[in-house]
JSON list of C-alpha atoms in Angstrom, two decimals:
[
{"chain": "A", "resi": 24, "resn": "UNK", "atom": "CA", "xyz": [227.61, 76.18, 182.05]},
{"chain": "A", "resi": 25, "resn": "UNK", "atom": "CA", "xyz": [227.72, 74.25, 178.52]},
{"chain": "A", "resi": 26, "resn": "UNK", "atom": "CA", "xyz": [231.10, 73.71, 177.44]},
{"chain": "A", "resi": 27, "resn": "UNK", "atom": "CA", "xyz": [232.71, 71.94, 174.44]},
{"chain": "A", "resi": 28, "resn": "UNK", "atom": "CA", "xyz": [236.45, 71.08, 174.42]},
{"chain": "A", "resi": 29, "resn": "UNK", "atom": "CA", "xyz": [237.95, 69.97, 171.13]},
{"chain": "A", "resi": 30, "resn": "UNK", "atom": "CA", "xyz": [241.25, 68.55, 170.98]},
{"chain": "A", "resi": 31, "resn": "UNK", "atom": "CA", "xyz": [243.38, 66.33, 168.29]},
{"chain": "A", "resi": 32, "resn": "UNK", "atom": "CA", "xyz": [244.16, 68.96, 165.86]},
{"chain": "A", "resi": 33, "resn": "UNK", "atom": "CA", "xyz": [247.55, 69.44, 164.89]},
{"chain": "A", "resi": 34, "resn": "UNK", "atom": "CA", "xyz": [250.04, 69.50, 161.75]},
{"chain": "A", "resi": 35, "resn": "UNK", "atom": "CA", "xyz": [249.61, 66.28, 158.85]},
{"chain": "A", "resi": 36, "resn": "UNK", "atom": "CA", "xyz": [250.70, 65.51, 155.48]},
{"chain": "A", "resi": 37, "resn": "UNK", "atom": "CA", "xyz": [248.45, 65.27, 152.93]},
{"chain": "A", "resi": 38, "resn": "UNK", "atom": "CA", "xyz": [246.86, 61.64, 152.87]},
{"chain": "A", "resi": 39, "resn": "UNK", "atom": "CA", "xyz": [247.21, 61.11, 156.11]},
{"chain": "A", "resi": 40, "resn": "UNK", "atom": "CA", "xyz": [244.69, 60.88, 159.01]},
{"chain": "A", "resi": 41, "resn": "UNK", "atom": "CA", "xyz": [243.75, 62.91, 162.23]},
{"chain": "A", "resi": 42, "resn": "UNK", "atom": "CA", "xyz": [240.85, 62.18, 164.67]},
{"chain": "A", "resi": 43, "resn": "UNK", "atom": "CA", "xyz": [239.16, 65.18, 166.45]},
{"chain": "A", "resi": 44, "resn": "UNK", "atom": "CA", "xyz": [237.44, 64.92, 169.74]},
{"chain": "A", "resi": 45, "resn": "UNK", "atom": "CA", "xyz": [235.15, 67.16, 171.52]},
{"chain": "A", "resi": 46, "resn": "UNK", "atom": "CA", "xyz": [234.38, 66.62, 174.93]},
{"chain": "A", "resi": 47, "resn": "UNK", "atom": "CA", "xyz": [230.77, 68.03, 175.72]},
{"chain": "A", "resi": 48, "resn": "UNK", "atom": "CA", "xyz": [229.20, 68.95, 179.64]},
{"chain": "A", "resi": 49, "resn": "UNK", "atom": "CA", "xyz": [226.89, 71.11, 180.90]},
{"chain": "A", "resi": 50, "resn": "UNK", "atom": "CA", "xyz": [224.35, 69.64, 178.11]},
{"chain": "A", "resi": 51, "resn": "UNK", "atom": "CA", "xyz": [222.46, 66.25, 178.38]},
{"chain": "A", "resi": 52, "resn": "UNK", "atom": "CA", "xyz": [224.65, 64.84, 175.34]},
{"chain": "A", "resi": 53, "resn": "UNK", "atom": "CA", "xyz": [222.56, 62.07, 174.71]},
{"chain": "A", "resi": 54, "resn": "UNK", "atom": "CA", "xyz": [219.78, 64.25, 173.21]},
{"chain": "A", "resi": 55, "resn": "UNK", "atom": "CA", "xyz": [221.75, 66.50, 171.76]},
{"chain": "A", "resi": 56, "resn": "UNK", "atom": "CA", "xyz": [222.47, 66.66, 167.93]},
{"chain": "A", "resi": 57, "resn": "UNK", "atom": "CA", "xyz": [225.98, 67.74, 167.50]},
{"chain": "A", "resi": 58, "resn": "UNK", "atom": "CA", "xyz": [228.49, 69.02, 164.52]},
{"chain": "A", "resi": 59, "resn": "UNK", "atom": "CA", "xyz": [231.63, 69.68, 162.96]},
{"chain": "A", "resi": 60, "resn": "UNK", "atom": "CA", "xyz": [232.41, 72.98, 161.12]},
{"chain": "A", "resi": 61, "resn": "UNK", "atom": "CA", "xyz": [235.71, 74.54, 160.14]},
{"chain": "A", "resi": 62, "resn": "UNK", "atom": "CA", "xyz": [236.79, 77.84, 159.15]},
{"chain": "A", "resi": 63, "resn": "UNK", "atom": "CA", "xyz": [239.85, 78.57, 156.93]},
{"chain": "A", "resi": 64, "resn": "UNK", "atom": "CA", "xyz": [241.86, 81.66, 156.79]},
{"chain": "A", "resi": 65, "resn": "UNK", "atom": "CA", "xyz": [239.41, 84.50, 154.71]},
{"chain": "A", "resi": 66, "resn": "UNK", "atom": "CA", "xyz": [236.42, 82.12, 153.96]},
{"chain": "A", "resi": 67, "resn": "UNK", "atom": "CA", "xyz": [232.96, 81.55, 155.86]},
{"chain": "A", "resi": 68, "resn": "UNK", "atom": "CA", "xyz": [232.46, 78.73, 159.04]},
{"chain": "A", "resi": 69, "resn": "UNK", "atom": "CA", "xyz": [231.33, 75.62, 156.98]},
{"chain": "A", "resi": 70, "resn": "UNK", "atom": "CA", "xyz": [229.62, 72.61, 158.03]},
{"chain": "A", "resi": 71, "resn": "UNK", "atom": "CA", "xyz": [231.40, 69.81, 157.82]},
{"chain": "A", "resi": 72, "resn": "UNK", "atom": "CA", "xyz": [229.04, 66.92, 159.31]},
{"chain": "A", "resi": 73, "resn": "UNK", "atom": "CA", "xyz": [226.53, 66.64, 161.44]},
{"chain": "A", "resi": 74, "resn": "UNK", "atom": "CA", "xyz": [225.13, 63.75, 163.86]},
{"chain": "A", "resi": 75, "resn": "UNK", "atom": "CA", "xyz": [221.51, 63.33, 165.41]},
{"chain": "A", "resi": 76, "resn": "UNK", "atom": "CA", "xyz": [220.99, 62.03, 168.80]},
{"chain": "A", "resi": 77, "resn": "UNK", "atom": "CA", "xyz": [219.28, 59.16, 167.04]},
{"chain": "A", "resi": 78, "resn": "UNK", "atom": "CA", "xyz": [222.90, 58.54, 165.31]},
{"chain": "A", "resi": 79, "resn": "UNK", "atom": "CA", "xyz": [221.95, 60.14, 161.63]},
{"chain": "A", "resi": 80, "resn": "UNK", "atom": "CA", "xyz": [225.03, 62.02, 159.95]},
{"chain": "A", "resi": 81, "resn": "UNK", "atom": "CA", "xyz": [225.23, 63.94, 157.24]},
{"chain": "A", "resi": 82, "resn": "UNK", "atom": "CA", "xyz": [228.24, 65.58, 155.34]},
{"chain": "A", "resi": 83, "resn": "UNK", "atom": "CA", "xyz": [229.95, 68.03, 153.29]},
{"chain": "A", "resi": 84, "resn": "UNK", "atom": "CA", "xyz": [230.43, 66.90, 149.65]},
{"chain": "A", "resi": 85, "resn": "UNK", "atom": "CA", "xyz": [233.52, 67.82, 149.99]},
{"chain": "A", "resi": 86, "resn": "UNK", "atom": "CA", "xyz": [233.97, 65.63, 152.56]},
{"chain": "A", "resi": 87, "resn": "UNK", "atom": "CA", "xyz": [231.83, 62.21, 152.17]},
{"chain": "A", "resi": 88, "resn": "UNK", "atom": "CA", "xyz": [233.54, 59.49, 151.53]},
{"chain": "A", "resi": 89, "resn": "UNK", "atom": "CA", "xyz": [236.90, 60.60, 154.09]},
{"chain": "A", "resi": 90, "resn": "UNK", "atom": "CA", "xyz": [235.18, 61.78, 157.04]},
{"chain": "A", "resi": 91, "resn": "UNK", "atom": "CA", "xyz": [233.52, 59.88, 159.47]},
{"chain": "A", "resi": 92, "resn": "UNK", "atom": "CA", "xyz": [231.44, 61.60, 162.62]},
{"chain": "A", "resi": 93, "resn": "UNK", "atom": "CA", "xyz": [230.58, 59.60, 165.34]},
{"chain": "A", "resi": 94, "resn": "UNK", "atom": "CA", "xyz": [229.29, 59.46, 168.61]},
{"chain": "A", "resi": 95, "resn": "UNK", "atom": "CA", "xyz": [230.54, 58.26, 172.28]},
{"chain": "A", "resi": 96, "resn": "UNK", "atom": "CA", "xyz": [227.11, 59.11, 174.85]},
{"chain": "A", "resi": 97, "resn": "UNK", "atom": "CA", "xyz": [228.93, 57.46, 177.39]},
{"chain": "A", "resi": 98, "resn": "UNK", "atom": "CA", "xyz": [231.61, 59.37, 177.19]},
{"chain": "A", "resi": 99, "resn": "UNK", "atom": "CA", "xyz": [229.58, 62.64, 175.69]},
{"chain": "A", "resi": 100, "resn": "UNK", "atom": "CA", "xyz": [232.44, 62.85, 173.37]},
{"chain": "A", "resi": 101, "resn": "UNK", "atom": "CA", "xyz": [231.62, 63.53, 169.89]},
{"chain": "A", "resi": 102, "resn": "UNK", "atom": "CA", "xyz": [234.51, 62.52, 167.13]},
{"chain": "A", "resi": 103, "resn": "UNK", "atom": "CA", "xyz": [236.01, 63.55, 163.93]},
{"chain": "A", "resi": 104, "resn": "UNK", "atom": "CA", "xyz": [237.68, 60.40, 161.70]},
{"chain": "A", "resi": 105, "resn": "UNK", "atom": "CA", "xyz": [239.74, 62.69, 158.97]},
{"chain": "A", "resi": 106, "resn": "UNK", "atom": "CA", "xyz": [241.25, 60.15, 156.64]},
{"chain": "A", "resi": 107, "resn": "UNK", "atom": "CA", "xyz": [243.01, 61.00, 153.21]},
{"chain": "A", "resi": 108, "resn": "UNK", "atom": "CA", "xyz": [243.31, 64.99, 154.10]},
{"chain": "A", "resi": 109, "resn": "UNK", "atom": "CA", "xyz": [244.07, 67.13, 151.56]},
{"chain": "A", "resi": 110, "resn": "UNK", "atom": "CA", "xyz": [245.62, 70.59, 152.09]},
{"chain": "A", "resi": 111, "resn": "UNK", "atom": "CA", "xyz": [242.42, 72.62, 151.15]},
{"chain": "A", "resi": 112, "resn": "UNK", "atom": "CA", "xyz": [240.89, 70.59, 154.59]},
{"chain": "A", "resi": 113, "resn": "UNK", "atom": "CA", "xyz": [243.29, 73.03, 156.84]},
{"chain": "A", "resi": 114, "resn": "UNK", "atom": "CA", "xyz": [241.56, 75.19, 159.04]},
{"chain": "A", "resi": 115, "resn": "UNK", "atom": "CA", "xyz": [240.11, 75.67, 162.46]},
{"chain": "A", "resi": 116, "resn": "UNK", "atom": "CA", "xyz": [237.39, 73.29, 163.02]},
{"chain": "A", "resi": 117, "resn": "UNK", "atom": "CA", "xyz": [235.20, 73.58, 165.75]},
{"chain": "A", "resi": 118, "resn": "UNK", "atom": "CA", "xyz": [232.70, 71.47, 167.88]},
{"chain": "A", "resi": 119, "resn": "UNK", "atom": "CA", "xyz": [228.41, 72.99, 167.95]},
{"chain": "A", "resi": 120, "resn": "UNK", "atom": "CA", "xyz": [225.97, 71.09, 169.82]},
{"chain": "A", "resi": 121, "resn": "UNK", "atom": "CA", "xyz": [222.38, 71.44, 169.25]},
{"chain": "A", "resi": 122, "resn": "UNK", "atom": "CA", "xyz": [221.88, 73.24, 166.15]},
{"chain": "A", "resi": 123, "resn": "UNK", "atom": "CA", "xyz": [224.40, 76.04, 166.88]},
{"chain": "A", "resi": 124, "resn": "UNK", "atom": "CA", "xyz": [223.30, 76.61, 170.51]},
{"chain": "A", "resi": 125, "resn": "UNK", "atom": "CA", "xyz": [227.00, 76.01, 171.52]},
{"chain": "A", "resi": 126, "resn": "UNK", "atom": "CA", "xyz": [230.01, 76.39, 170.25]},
{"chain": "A", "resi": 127, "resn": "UNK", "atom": "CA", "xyz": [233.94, 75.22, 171.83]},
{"chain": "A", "resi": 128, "resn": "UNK", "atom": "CA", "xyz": [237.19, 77.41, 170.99]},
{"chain": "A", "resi": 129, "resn": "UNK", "atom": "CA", "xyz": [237.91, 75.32, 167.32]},
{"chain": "A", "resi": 130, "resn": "UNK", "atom": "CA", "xyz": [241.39, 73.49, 167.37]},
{"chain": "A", "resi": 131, "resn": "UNK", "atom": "CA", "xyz": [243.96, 74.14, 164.16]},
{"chain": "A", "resi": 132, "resn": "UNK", "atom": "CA", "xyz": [244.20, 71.26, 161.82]},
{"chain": "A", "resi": 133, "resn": "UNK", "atom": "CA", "xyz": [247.15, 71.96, 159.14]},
{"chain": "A", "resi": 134, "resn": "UNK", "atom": "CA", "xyz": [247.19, 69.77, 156.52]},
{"chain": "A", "resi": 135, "resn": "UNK", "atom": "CA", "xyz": [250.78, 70.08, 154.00]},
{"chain": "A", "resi": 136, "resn": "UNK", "atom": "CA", "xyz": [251.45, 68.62, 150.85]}
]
């Protein structure tokens, strides 16, 4: 069965940084196009960024320029860089690989000012 772990969520001030892994089997990871989305309290899941198996990312506006996606095949990891979070960046973000297919359990990022 597919699964997607993420982990590295957890409580940070505003400014500061958190990096959020998701650890992918059951999938050939290499081929797969993966993404970040989040979901706060009372809104809608959002995309957050996006990478192709050929290494293309894209991004939230509201996020370009302080988050980075990235890609580990040998590890078939897929990673978050959060830098300068701001509070309105808390929520639950969760791991999708290929276009929505799959989808892990989200992990909590809380981000106070």
């Amino acid at each position: 069965q597919v699964q997607l772990v993420e982990s590295g969520g957890g409580l940070v001030q505003a400014g500061g940084s958190l990096r959020l892994s998701c650890a992918a089997s059951g999938i050939i990871f290499s081929i797969s196009a993966m993404g970040w989305y989040r979901q706060a309290p009372g809104k809608q899941r959002e995309l957050v960024a996006t990478i192709t198996n050929g290494g293309s990312t894209n991004y939230a506006d509201s996020v370009k320029g302080r988050f980075t996606i990235s890609r580990d095949n040998g590890k078939n990891t897929v990673y978050l860089q959060m830098n300068t979070v701001k509070p309105e960046d808390t929520a639950v973000y969760y791991c999708s690989a290929r276009m929505g297919a799959y989808w892990g359990q989200g992990t909590q990022v809380t981000v106070s000012s």
